[in-house]
Each structure stands twice: as structure tokens, then as C-alpha cells.
Amino acid sequence: MIADLTRAERLRAMIILGVLTATGLAMAVAGRDDLLGIHGWVVAAAGLFGFFAVAGKRDLPEPDPERLNHYYDGPTRVGIVLTLIWGVIGMGVGFWVATLLAFPEFTFDAAWASFGRLRPVHTSGVIFGFGGNALIATSFHVLQRTTRARLPDQLSPWFVLLGYNLFCVLAASGYLMGLTQSKEYAEPEWYADIWLVIVWVVYFAIYLRTLARRKEPHIYVANWYYMAFILVVAILHIVNNLAVPVSLGSAKSYSLFSGVQDAMTQWWYGHNAVAFFLTAGFLGMMYYYMPKRAERPIFSYRLSIISFWGITFMYMWAGSHHLHYTALPHWVQTLGMAFSVVLLVPSWASAGNALMTLNGAWHKVRDDAVLRFMALAAIFYGLTTFEGSFMAIRAVNSLSHYTDWTVGHVHAGALGWVAMITFGSIYALTPWMWKRPRLYSAKLVEVHFWLALAGTVVYVFAMWNSGVIQGLMWRTYTESGTLEYSFIESLVAMHPYYIARAFGGLLFLLGAIVAAYNVFMTIRMPAPADEAATPDLPAQPVPVAGE
Amino acid sequence: MFGFHYNLERSAIGMVVGIVLVASIGGFIEIAPLFTIDETVEAAPDMRVYTPLEVAGRNIYIREGCYACHSQMIRTLRDEVDRYGPYSLAVESQYDHPMLWGSKRTGPDLARLGNKYSDAWHTAHLNNPRDLVPQSKMPAYSWLLRDQLKTDDLGDHLAALRTVGVPYTDEMIANASMDAFAQANPDSSAATDVAARYGEATNIRLFDGTAERLTEMDALVAYLQVLGNLTDAAHQPQTQEAE
């Protein structure tokens, strides 16, 4: 990776890593009486390690100018590996917290091992670690292929990928120590948030700089989604994380907003983290890898336009459906409900566009488990968005809210849609990136497919059952007009479903481990002799219907 | 329309501006008015602020991720009002930076938990929930009784909270550490100052049952015992009835 950098870039890398080290040391000194100090040492260690790694190789010869005839895929390759590592960690912790809900004694009297601290490690691990790395890795790949332009330089993609992973490490280690803002899916504290903004600006700049040098007049639809993901996540992240630190030597901060305004901002963020991180970004993935793998053009250019702008516009209104019947003013709840229902139109336009793309390639879906992952993802995307619109209706929400039904809905989307499209894309991408003729084992992909599907179905059905039972028990009255069940009775009724859920999660985790093994064995396969002989540029653009 | 888009998608800047504009509308219309429309938050002249000890307890509640399983938001539904008490008003979390309304009830709602159980019950329950509720799925927080509460920087915490809008006085900020100690030591000489500064309704008790040490248990129990008791507004006759 360092040999790829030009000498000027190596110097720039050393300056950046030097500044990072100094910042870490400053945090360590300022926060010596606080947990901030520990994170200061983590940052300083990361900076120092990087600095010496680059310094040790700074005198390597300049990279071959011939490289400019090729796409730059080094960051994508590392990103794929990081995706799989975070996937196994995040899903492993998910299985662990699911087990804790069934058997709460397994906290072992250790604060870091209690449910409340481990749960964000699971959510951030899978959303940001697994999902985020997958988005960064695939976006660099898709961006270059669809613009027929190489990334603008060799340094900034590494800065984005590794800087982002430093953010993930700060987040996960912080939760274990008890550092959290308590804002769901935005738990990291102020200094980690600022670091993510810096990384994100560079990420966006890579996009604009590459697009500026594109050899295709049109920007392909996958890039619209990746750009919406980068831009809107930046807006959401900055607004939702506005906070005042206790001091520059303290990790703790207090959010700028309070009460009802804070709740609305948080769920405006929270629901659009689902929309622009877990939907828009992964739709970008789907719009490239599914047509490539199926060797079919996208069914409809016009549907793509309608669904893209529909999703971009309407999702931002939907967050208030998380706050039905609360102290949030009624008019905001009603707006959120209305837009959530209408949102089904662009969502199903996307899902339909994906499935219609497979018309004429269904025999491939039958034979090729990689494509089947993507097809299943599109189906789950359609199912989950339908369920989401349904649950946003106030009367339905009165039953489903606060229960496991919500958890089941989230996992139908996260396991069925996000993880399936990611695994499908990674399986397609890995042989291309390492220039191998095929994956190590198609059989293992088949095994993974059925583990993933079975795990998702078990998980979601368990949570649907427990959620509906829970919601009904809470609202059941006796004939004399008193509540029929105590709270603890509803909790006891959940126990078998919590065991089933942990089992479903375990199946899904096993699938992820199989995937990691398969990809690593593919990387270890011998490369064909004529590797890298032909330049990538110009490559064939993905055909777009309507052009 | 599709002809327009055919040209738009040839411009990176055009797409960027379009995405930002289109995505900003919803948030702007739904969030900005919440800061300007007066009826959004009810008036409650008797509203108290959290004491330094309660702030510290609230931070422990956040640190341990209690909000992942407990909501603090009673909805305007008959069964919730019957189970938990009057539905939550916006003003009750007016000083909550951040709010802890929660999104999941693996355990029950806590919005009106204050003074529902004794301090001794909370201390024993947090130490090991299954000692009191055998079927409970809550983790045992036994380290709360072992760990001494960090109070030296509570003045900075109150000052930061004042920056974001909580009406702490200079006197409250200057005495924050001492007030935290005194609130859990009713026999100490400073205990009367706490009541003078934060109101007669303030709970000044031996929360964890021992006077010698100020533990994290003291702080967390003090916080749990004030939940729903910062104002009486929710117990006043309400214009909007539960559905």
C-alpha cells in the first residue's frame, strides 16, 4: 500500500500521521484524569504506527507511471477484508447480546460485558464497521468503473478507509468503557464525531474529483445513490451531534438540544441513517453489481429517476413516526406518518426495478448463489419497506412501538437486505479484485446462502411473534377493567422467542464466518500468470436502459 | 421531466445541489418550527433542575445504556396511563440534554419511577435484580456499590449544561461537588444548602444506605427517584385526554 504512493504522497502521509500523533498526545495529556486520555493514547498509537510504517518505506522507488492506465483498487481490497472482519465481530457481539437477553447472568460482574454497553458495539459494529466499510470499498470500485477514471490520487482513499476504521475503533472501544452520547446509532462522543466529519469531507472530495475527470458524460445511477449517502449522512451527522463538551479534557458532552426538539432531531437522524446509510448506499451497490452479475441492463431508467428522487425527498420527513403518541406535537406525527406511507411508492419502484432487471436471467438466479443473494436482498428490501410503511401508521404503531416487532423489522432489513446485498456484491467483487478466475468454493457460497436465509427467517419470525404478543399483553384488560398482565408476565412470555432469536442470529453469524473463510481462501489461490497484463482503461461502462 | 434529468445527471454539481435541496426540505419543515411554536413545550413554573448528584446519576444511566431497554415516555394511550401514570409532557424533559425517551421496552417505562419504590429496593435491585424479581432479565450492576462517584468536575458539567440552556446559577455551579456529597448525607451541615438551592422537594437521603462513601449507586438511585417528579404539570387536569 505504501509502495503505491508517490514520494510526495509519502511525505504528506507522514505529515498527516504526525499531526494525528500529536493530536492523540494532546488528548492524552488533556484527558489524563478522564477516559478521553485512553482514547488519546489509542489515537497516538495509531498515528505513530502509521508514521513509522510509512517512514520505513519512504525511500522505495516511485510507483510505475504505467499505474495511471489502471484503476486503483488497493483500498477496495483492504476494505473488503475489513468488511468481513467487522462483520464477524459485529454479528458475533449481536449473538452475544441476544444470548444475554435470554440468560442475563452472563455479565460476569464486569461492566464492559453488560448488555447496555455491548449493544452499541453490536449496532455500530454491523452498521458502521460492516456496512460502512462495504460502502466505502464498493463505492471506490463502482465510481472508477462507471466514470472510466482512476481515483484522483493514491493517498486520500487510504485516508478515508483507515481514518474511518479509526472512528469505528474509537466508537466500539468507547462503548465498552462507558463512553456514549446515548443517541441511538450516533453514540460516539464529540471528538470521534469531529474526526468522522474530517474523514467524510475527504471522502466527498474524492467523489467530486473523480467525477470531474470522468470519461462518461452521464453520471451512472449507482453514483447518485452513493453521493446522496455521503452528502445526507454528513448533514444528519453534523446536526444530530451538535453538543458542548464538559471541557477539552473530558470525553463527555451535553447535546445542544433537549427534550422534544432533541427527540425529533434524533429520529430525523435515526430514520435517515436507515435511509441514506442503509438504503441509499446499498441501492448504489445493487444498481451496479446486480446488472453486472446478471448481465442484464437495468430494467428502467425512468423508474430509477423516480425512485431516487422520491427516496431522497420523502425519507427525510418520515423520522417522526418513531414518536407516535409521544409529547411530540401531533401535526409532526401526522406528517411523518403520511410521508412514511407514500414512501412505499419509490421504495417499491426500486425493488421492482431490481427484480425486473432479473427478467431473462432467472435461470442464473437458480444456478448462481451469488446472484441469488442479490435477488433475495431485493425481495427483502421490498418486504421490509412495506412493513415499515405499515408500522408507521399510528394505529399499528400503538401496538408495535417499544416491542420486539421493531427489532424484527430492523433485522429483516439489516439481515435480509443490507447484509445479503453486501455478501452478494463482495462475492462478485472478490475474484475481480484479486484477478482470480473464480471464488475458492461455489459450494460454500451455497452453504452461506441457506444459513443466511434460515437465520433471517428464524430471527424475524421469533421477533414478530414476541413483539405482537408483548404488545397485546400490555394492552389487554380484564372484564372488570383492570390490566390483565403485569409487566414481568409479558417478559416471561418472551423467553422462548429470545432463545429462538439467538439461534437465528447464530446461523447468520456462521454464514458470515463461512463467507470470510471463502474470501480469504480465494485471496490465497494462485494468481493466473498473465495477471495485470492488460490495462483497465477504458473499461466497458454498465449499459443503462433508455440511452 | 426526464429530458431535464438527462441533462442534470451530466453535472456533478447539479446533482449535489439537487440532493442537498431536496433532502433538506423535510427536516426544515418538521424540526425548525419546534423551536419557535410556543405550544410545543407546555409552561411549568414549578419545574426544577437536576441536582449535581442527579446529573451524575443520569450520566451513569447513559453510560450503562439503560435507555436501550427502558423508555421514559408514557404515550397517550389508555393502557399506558393505567400502567405507568399520567402521560409524559414535553416540558418534563425540557432540561434533558440529551432526551432519554427511549425506543424499546425490554423493561418497563421509567418516566414516573421516582419515589415509587424505596431507596433500599433500588439499591438491592440494581445490585442484583434477580434477588427481588427472579424472572428479571436485567443485568446485575454490582459495581455501582463498589465504585466511588467522581464529583470533582461536576461544576464543569453544570456549566456545560448552562451553556446549552439549563438555568443553573453561579452558586449552583460553584458548590456542585459539595452539593452532590451533601444530598446523599442528610446529616451533613451542607444538606440544608442543597434544599435551599434546588427546592424543598429535593430528595436528601442516604440513597445507598451508607453515609461513609459517595458511591455511583447513590447517584443513580438519586436520579431514578426524581424521575417524573421535577414538575407536577403532568398531574394537573389535562386538556387532551388519553385516546
CSV table of C-alpha atoms in Angstrom, one decimal, chain A residues 33-34 100-102 104-105 107 109-111 114-117 119 177-178 180-184 187 204 208 211 214 217-219 224 227-228 231-232 235 244-247 252 254-268 276 301-302 305-306 308-309 312-313 316-318 320 323-332 335-336 397-398 401-404 407 470 473-475 477 481 483 485-488 491-492 495 498 547, chain B residues 1-2 5-20 22-31 33-35 37 39-42 55 58-59 62-69 71-80 82-84 88-91 93-109 128 130 133 135-143 146 150 153 156-158 160-161 163-164 240 243:
chain,number,residue,atom,x,y,z
A,33,ASP,CA,-7.9,12.2,34.5
A,34,ASP,CA,-10.6,11.1,32.1
A,100,LEU,CA,-27.7,-12.1,27.3
A,101,LEU,CA,-31.3,-11.3,26.9
A,102,ALA,CA,-32.2,-15.0,27.3
A,104,PRO,CA,-28.8,-12.4,31.8
A,105,GLU,CA,-26.3,-14.0,34.3
A,107,THR,CA,-22.4,-10.5,32.5
A,109,ASP,CA,-19.9,-8.9,37.1
A,110,ALA,CA,-17.9,-6.9,34.5
A,111,ALA,CA,-19.2,-3.5,33.5
A,114,SER,CA,-23.2,-5.9,30.4
A,115,PHE,CA,-26.0,-5.6,27.8
A,116,GLY,CA,-26.2,-1.8,27.8
A,117,ARG,CA,-22.5,-1.4,26.8
A,119,ARG,CA,-25.5,-3.5,22.5
A,177,MET,CA,-15.6,1.9,28.7
A,178,GLY,CA,-19.0,3.6,29.0
A,180,THR,CA,-21.7,7.2,24.8
A,181,GLN,CA,-23.9,10.1,23.9
A,182,SER,CA,-26.9,7.8,24.2
A,183,LYS,CA,-28.2,8.9,20.8
A,184,GLU,CA,-29.1,5.7,19.1
A,187,GLU,CA,-23.4,7.1,20.2
A,204,PHE,CA,-16.8,13.5,-0.7
A,208,LEU,CA,-16.2,15.1,-6.9
A,211,LEU,CA,-16.4,12.7,-11.3
A,214,ARG,CA,-14.8,11.2,-15.9
A,217,PRO,CA,-20.8,12.2,-20.0
A,218,HIS,CA,-23.5,10.8,-17.7
A,219,ILE,CA,-23.2,10.0,-14.0
A,224,TRP,CA,-26.4,9.2,-7.4
A,227,MET,CA,-23.5,10.7,-3.4
A,228,ALA,CA,-26.8,11.0,-1.6
A,231,LEU,CA,-23.9,14.1,1.4
A,232,VAL,CA,-27.0,13.5,3.5
A,235,ILE,CA,-25.8,16.8,7.1
A,244,VAL,CA,-21.0,21.1,24.2
A,245,PRO,CA,-18.1,19.2,25.7
A,246,VAL,CA,-17.7,19.5,29.5
A,247,SER,CA,-14.1,20.6,28.8
A,252,LYS,CA,-18.3,13.8,28.0
A,254,TYR,CA,-24.1,17.6,26.5
A,255,SER,CA,-26.2,17.7,23.4
A,256,LEU,CA,-27.3,21.2,22.2
A,257,PHE,CA,-30.9,20.2,22.0
A,258,SER,CA,-33.1,18.9,24.8
A,259,GLY,CA,-36.4,17.1,25.3
A,260,VAL,CA,-38.9,17.2,22.4
A,261,GLN,CA,-36.6,19.0,19.9
A,262,ASP,CA,-33.8,16.6,20.7
A,263,ALA,CA,-36.1,13.6,20.2
A,264,MET,CA,-37.2,14.9,16.8
A,265,THR,CA,-33.7,15.6,15.7
A,266,GLN,CA,-32.5,12.2,17.0
A,267,TRP,CA,-35.2,10.3,15.0
A,268,TRP,CA,-34.8,12.6,12.0
A,276,PHE,CA,-29.2,7.2,3.5
A,301,TYR,CA,-34.0,4.3,-16.4
A,302,ARG,CA,-37.2,6.3,-15.6
A,305,ILE,CA,-35.0,8.5,-11.5
A,306,ILE,CA,-38.4,8.4,-9.8
A,308,PHE,CA,-34.0,8.1,-6.5
A,309,TRP,CA,-35.6,11.5,-6.0
A,312,THR,CA,-34.2,11.4,-1.3
A,313,PHE,CA,-37.2,13.7,-0.7
A,316,MET,CA,-36.4,13.0,5.5
A,317,TRP,CA,-40.0,13.5,6.6
A,318,ALA,CA,-40.5,10.1,8.0
A,320,SER,CA,-41.3,11.4,13.4
A,323,LEU,CA,-42.6,9.3,18.1
A,324,HIS,CA,-46.3,8.5,17.7
A,325,TYR,CA,-48.4,9.2,20.7
A,326,THR,CA,-45.5,10.9,22.5
A,327,ALA,CA,-45.1,14.5,23.6
A,328,LEU,CA,-44.1,15.4,20.0
A,329,PRO,CA,-46.8,17.8,18.6
A,330,HIS,CA,-49.5,15.9,16.8
A,331,TRP,CA,-49.0,17.6,13.4
A,332,VAL,CA,-45.4,16.4,13.2
A,335,LEU,CA,-46.7,14.4,8.6
A,336,GLY,CA,-44.3,11.7,9.4
A,397,ASN,CA,-47.5,1.7,15.8
A,398,SER,CA,-49.5,1.9,19.0
A,401,HIS,CA,-43.8,0.5,19.2
A,402,TYR,CA,-41.5,-0.3,22.2
A,403,THR,CA,-41.8,-4.0,21.3
A,404,ASP,CA,-39.6,-6.7,19.6
A,407,VAL,CA,-36.4,-5.2,16.4
A,470,GLN,CA,-45.8,-8.3,24.1
A,473,MET,CA,-50.3,-8.4,26.7
A,474,TRP,CA,-49.5,-4.8,27.6
A,475,ARG,CA,-52.9,-3.6,26.4
A,477,TYR,CA,-57.8,-5.6,30.1
A,481,GLY,CA,-61.5,-3.0,33.6
A,483,LEU,CA,-54.9,-4.5,33.2
A,485,TYR,CA,-50.9,-8.8,32.8
A,486,SER,CA,-48.1,-7.4,34.9
A,487,PHE,CA,-45.0,-6.3,33.0
A,488,ILE,CA,-43.0,-9.2,34.2
A,491,LEU,CA,-41.3,-10.5,29.8
A,492,VAL,CA,-41.5,-14.2,30.9
A,495,HIS,CA,-38.2,-16.1,26.9
A,498,TYR,CA,-35.3,-14.8,22.8
A,547,GLU,CA,-29.8,5.5,-23.6
B,1,MET,CA,-39.0,15.9,-16.8
B,2,PHE,CA,-36.9,13.0,-18.0
B,5,HIS,CA,-32.9,14.9,-15.8
B,6,TYR,CA,-31.0,13.7,-18.8
B,7,ASN,CA,-29.1,16.9,-18.6
B,8,LEU,CA,-29.0,17.2,-14.8
B,9,GLU,CA,-27.2,13.9,-14.4
B,10,ARG,CA,-24.4,15.2,-16.6
B,11,SER,CA,-23.4,17.7,-13.9
B,12,ALA,CA,-21.9,16.6,-10.6
B,13,ILE,CA,-22.6,20.0,-9.0
B,14,GLY,CA,-26.1,19.9,-10.3
B,15,MET,CA,-26.7,16.5,-8.6
B,16,VAL,CA,-25.1,17.7,-5.4
B,17,VAL,CA,-27.2,20.9,-5.2
B,18,GLY,CA,-30.3,18.9,-6.1
B,19,ILE,CA,-29.7,16.3,-3.4
B,20,VAL,CA,-29.0,18.8,-0.7
B,22,VAL,CA,-34.5,18.1,-1.9
B,23,ALA,CA,-33.2,16.3,1.3
B,24,SER,CA,-33.3,19.5,3.4
B,25,ILE,CA,-37.0,20.3,2.9
B,26,GLY,CA,-38.5,17.7,5.2
B,27,GLY,CA,-36.2,18.3,8.2
B,28,PHE,CA,-36.6,22.1,7.9
B,29,ILE,CA,-40.4,22.0,7.9
B,30,GLU,CA,-40.6,19.4,10.7
B,31,ILE,CA,-37.8,20.5,13.1
B,33,PRO,CA,-40.9,25.1,13.9
B,34,LEU,CA,-40.5,23.0,17.1
B,35,PHE,CA,-38.1,25.8,18.3
B,37,ILE,CA,-44.0,27.4,18.2
B,39,GLU,CA,-47.3,25.4,22.4
B,40,THR,CA,-44.6,22.8,21.6
B,41,VAL,CA,-43.5,22.8,25.2
B,42,GLU,CA,-46.0,23.5,28.0
B,55,VAL,CA,-26.9,14.8,36.9
B,58,ARG,CA,-28.2,10.5,34.9
B,59,ASN,CA,-24.7,10.2,33.3
B,62,ILE,CA,-26.4,6.9,30.0
B,63,ARG,CA,-23.1,5.2,30.4
B,64,GLU,CA,-24.6,1.8,31.2
B,65,GLY,CA,-27.0,2.1,28.3
B,66,CYS,CA,-30.2,1.8,30.4
B,67,TYR,CA,-32.1,3.7,27.6
B,68,ALA,CA,-31.6,0.6,25.4
B,69,CYS,CA,-34.3,-1.3,27.4
B,71,SER,CA,-38.2,4.2,27.9
B,72,GLN,CA,-39.0,7.4,29.6
B,73,MET,CA,-42.0,8.4,27.6
B,74,ILE,CA,-45.6,7.4,28.5
B,75,ARG,CA,-47.7,7.6,25.4
B,76,THR,CA,-51.2,9.0,25.3
B,77,LEU,CA,-52.8,5.5,25.4
B,78,ARG,CA,-55.2,4.3,28.0
B,79,ASP,CA,-53.2,1.2,28.9
B,80,GLU,CA,-50.0,3.1,29.3
B,82,ASP,CA,-53.2,2.9,33.6
B,83,ARG,CA,-49.9,1.1,33.9
B,84,TYR,CA,-47.4,3.9,34.3
B,88,SER,CA,-45.5,12.4,29.6
B,89,LEU,CA,-45.5,16.1,28.7
B,90,ALA,CA,-42.8,17.8,26.6
B,91,VAL,CA,-41.9,20.1,29.5
B,93,SER,CA,-37.8,16.6,29.5
B,94,GLN,CA,-37.2,20.3,28.9
B,95,TYR,CA,-33.8,20.1,30.7
B,96,ASP,CA,-32.9,16.7,29.4
B,97,HIS,CA,-29.7,17.1,27.3
B,98,PRO,CA,-30.0,14.6,25.6
B,99,MET,CA,-33.5,13.3,26.0
B,100,LEU,CA,-33.9,9.7,27.1
B,101,TRP,CA,-37.3,8.9,25.7
B,102,GLY,CA,-36.0,5.5,24.5
B,103,SER,CA,-37.3,3.3,21.8
B,104,LYS,CA,-37.7,-0.2,23.3
B,105,ARG,CA,-39.2,-1.6,26.5
B,106,THR,CA,-37.4,-4.8,27.3
B,107,GLY,CA,-38.0,-3.5,30.8
B,108,PRO,CA,-40.9,-1.2,31.9
B,109,ASP,CA,-41.1,2.5,31.3
B,128,ASN,CA,-28.8,-8.0,41.5
B,130,ARG,CA,-32.9,-11.4,40.4
B,133,VAL,CA,-37.6,-10.2,40.7
B,135,GLN,CA,-37.6,-13.7,36.3
B,136,SER,CA,-35.8,-10.4,35.5
B,137,LYS,CA,-33.6,-10.1,32.5
B,138,MET,CA,-31.8,-7.0,33.7
B,139,PRO,CA,-28.0,-7.2,34.2
B,140,ALA,CA,-26.7,-7.0,37.7
B,141,TYR,CA,-24.9,-3.7,38.3
B,142,SER,CA,-22.9,-4.7,41.3
B,143,TRP,CA,-20.0,-2.4,40.6
B,146,ARG,CA,-18.2,-0.6,44.8
B,150,LYS,CA,-16.4,11.1,40.7
B,153,ASP,CA,-15.7,18.0,37.8
B,156,ASP,CA,-17.9,21.8,34.8
B,157,HIS,CA,-20.8,19.6,34.0
B,158,LEU,CA,-23.3,22.1,35.3
B,160,ALA,CA,-21.8,22.9,30.2
B,161,LEU,CA,-25.4,22.3,30.8
B,163,THR,CA,-24.3,26.7,28.1
B,164,VAL,CA,-26.9,24.6,26.3
B,240,GLN,CA,-56.2,16.5,25.9
B,243,GLU,CA,-57.0,8.1,23.4
